[in-house]
mmCIF file of C-alpha atoms in Angstrom:
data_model
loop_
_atom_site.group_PDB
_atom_site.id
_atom_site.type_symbol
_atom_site.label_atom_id
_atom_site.label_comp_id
_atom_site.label_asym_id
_atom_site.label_seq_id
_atom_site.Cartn_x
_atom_site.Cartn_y
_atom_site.Cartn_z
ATOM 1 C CA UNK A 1 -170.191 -360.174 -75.758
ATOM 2 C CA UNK A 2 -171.373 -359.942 -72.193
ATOM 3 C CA UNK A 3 -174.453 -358.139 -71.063
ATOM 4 C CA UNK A 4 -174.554 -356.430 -68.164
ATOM 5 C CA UNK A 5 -177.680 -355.855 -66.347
ATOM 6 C CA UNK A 6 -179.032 -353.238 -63.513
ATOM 7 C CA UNK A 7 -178.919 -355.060 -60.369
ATOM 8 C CA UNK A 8 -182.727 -354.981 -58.119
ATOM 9 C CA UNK A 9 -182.486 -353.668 -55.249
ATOM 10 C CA UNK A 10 -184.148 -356.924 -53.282
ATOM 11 C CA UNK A 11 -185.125 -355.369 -49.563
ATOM 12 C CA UNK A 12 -186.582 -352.222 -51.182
ATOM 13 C CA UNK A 13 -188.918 -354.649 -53.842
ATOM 14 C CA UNK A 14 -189.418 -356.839 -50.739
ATOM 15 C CA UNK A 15 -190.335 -353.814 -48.316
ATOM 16 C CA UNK A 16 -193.335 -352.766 -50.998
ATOM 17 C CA UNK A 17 -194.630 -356.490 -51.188
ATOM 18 C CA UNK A 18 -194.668 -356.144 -47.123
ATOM 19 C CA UNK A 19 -196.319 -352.438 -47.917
ATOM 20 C CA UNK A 20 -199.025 -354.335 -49.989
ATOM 21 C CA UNK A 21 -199.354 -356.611 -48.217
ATOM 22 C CA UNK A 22 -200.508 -354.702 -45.004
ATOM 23 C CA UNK A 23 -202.778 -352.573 -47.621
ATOM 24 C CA UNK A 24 -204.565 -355.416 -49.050
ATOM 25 C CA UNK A 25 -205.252 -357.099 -45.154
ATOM 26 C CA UNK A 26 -206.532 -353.668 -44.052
ATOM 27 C CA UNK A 27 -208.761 -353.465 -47.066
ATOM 28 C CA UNK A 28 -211.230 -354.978 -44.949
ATOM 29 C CA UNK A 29 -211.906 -352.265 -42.694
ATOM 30 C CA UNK A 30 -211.961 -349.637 -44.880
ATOM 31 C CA UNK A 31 -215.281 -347.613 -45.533
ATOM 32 C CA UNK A 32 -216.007 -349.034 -49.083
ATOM 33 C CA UNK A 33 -218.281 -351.238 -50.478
ATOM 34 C CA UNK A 34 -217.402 -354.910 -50.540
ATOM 35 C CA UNK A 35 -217.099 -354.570 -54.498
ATOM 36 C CA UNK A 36 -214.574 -351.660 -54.574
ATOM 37 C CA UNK A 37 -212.641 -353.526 -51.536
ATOM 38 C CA UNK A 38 -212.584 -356.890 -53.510
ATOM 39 C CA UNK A 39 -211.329 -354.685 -56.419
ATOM 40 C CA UNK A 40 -208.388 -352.920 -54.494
ATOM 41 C CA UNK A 41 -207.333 -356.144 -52.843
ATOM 42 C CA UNK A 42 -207.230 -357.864 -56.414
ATOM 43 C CA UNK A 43 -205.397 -354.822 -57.692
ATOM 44 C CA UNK A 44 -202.795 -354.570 -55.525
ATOM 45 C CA UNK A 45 -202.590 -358.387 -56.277
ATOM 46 C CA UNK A 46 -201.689 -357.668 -59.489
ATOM 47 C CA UNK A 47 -199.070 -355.333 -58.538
ATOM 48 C CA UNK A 48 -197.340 -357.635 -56.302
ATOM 49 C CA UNK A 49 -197.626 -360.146 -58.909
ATOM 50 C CA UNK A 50 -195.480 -357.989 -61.396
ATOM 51 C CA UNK A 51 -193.153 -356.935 -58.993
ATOM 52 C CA UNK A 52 -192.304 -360.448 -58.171
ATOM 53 C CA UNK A 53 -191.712 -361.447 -62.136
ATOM 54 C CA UNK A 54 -190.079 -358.369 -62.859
ATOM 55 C CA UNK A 55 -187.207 -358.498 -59.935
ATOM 56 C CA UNK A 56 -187.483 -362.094 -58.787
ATOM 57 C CA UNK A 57 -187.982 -364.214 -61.975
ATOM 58 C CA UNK A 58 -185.604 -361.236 -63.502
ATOM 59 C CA UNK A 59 -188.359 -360.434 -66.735
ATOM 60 C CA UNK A 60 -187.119 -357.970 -67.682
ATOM 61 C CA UNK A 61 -183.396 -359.053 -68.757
ATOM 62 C CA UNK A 62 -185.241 -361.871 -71.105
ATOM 63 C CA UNK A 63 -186.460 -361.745 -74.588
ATOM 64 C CA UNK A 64 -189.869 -360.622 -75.834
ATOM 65 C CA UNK A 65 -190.331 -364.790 -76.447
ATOM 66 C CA UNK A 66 -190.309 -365.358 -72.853
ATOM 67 C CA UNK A 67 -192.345 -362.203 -71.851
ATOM 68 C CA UNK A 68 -194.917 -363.320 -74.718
ATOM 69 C CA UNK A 69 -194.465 -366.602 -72.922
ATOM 70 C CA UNK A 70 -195.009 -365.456 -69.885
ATOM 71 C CA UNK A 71 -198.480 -363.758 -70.798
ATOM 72 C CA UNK A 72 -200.221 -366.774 -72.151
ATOM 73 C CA UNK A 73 -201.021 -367.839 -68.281
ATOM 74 C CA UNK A 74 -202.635 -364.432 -68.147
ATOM 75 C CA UNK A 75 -204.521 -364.290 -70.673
ATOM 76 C CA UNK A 76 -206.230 -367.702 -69.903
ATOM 77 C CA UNK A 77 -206.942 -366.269 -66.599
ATOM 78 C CA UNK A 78 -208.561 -363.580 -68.428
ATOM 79 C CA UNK A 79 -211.134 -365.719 -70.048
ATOM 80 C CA UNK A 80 -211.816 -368.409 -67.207
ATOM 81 C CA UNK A 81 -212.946 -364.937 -65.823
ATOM 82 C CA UNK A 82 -214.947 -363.471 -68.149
ATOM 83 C CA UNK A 83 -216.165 -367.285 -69.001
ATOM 84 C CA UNK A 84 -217.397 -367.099 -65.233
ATOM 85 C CA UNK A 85 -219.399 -364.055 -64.575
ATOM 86 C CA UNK A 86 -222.861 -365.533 -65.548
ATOM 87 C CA UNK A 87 -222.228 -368.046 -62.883
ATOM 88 C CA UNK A 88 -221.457 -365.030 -60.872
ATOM 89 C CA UNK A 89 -223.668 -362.892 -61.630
ATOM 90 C CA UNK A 90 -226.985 -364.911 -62.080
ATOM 91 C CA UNK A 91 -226.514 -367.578 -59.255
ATOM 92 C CA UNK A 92 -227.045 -365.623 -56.180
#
């Protein structure tokens, strides 16, 4: 039994990575504080990051094993964060 799968349109995933791109570098300039810019450019970070495993590394044709897989990395990420905010926060 053969499963056919929705090709990705590559150039139009790869044109919004380029879009993202130029929105993150320009974050810079924009009127914000240096929190909310930090927060954008990590946010649109993330995006890019799930557009990449979705259409590149083809996600979402695999099981929920590999996507549970997949989120361990993640979540580890998660709590070096969270394990680092004192540091952060009360060694300025």
């Amino acid at each position: 039994m053969s499963r056919t799968h929705a090709r990705s349109n590559y150039i139009a995933v790869w044109a919004w990575l380029v879009f993202l791109l130029v929105i993150s570098l320009l974050a810079v300039y924009l009127p914000f504080s240096q929190t909310v810019t930090v927060t954008l450019i990590f946010t649109v970070a993330l995006v890019k990051a799930f557009l990449v495993a979705v259409h590149f590394m083809h996600l979402r044709f695999e099981s929920r094993w590999i996507h549970a897989i997949a989120l361990v990395p993640v979540v580890l990420f998660i709590i070096m964060v969270v394990a680092l905010i004192p540091d952060v926060v009360y060694n300025r």
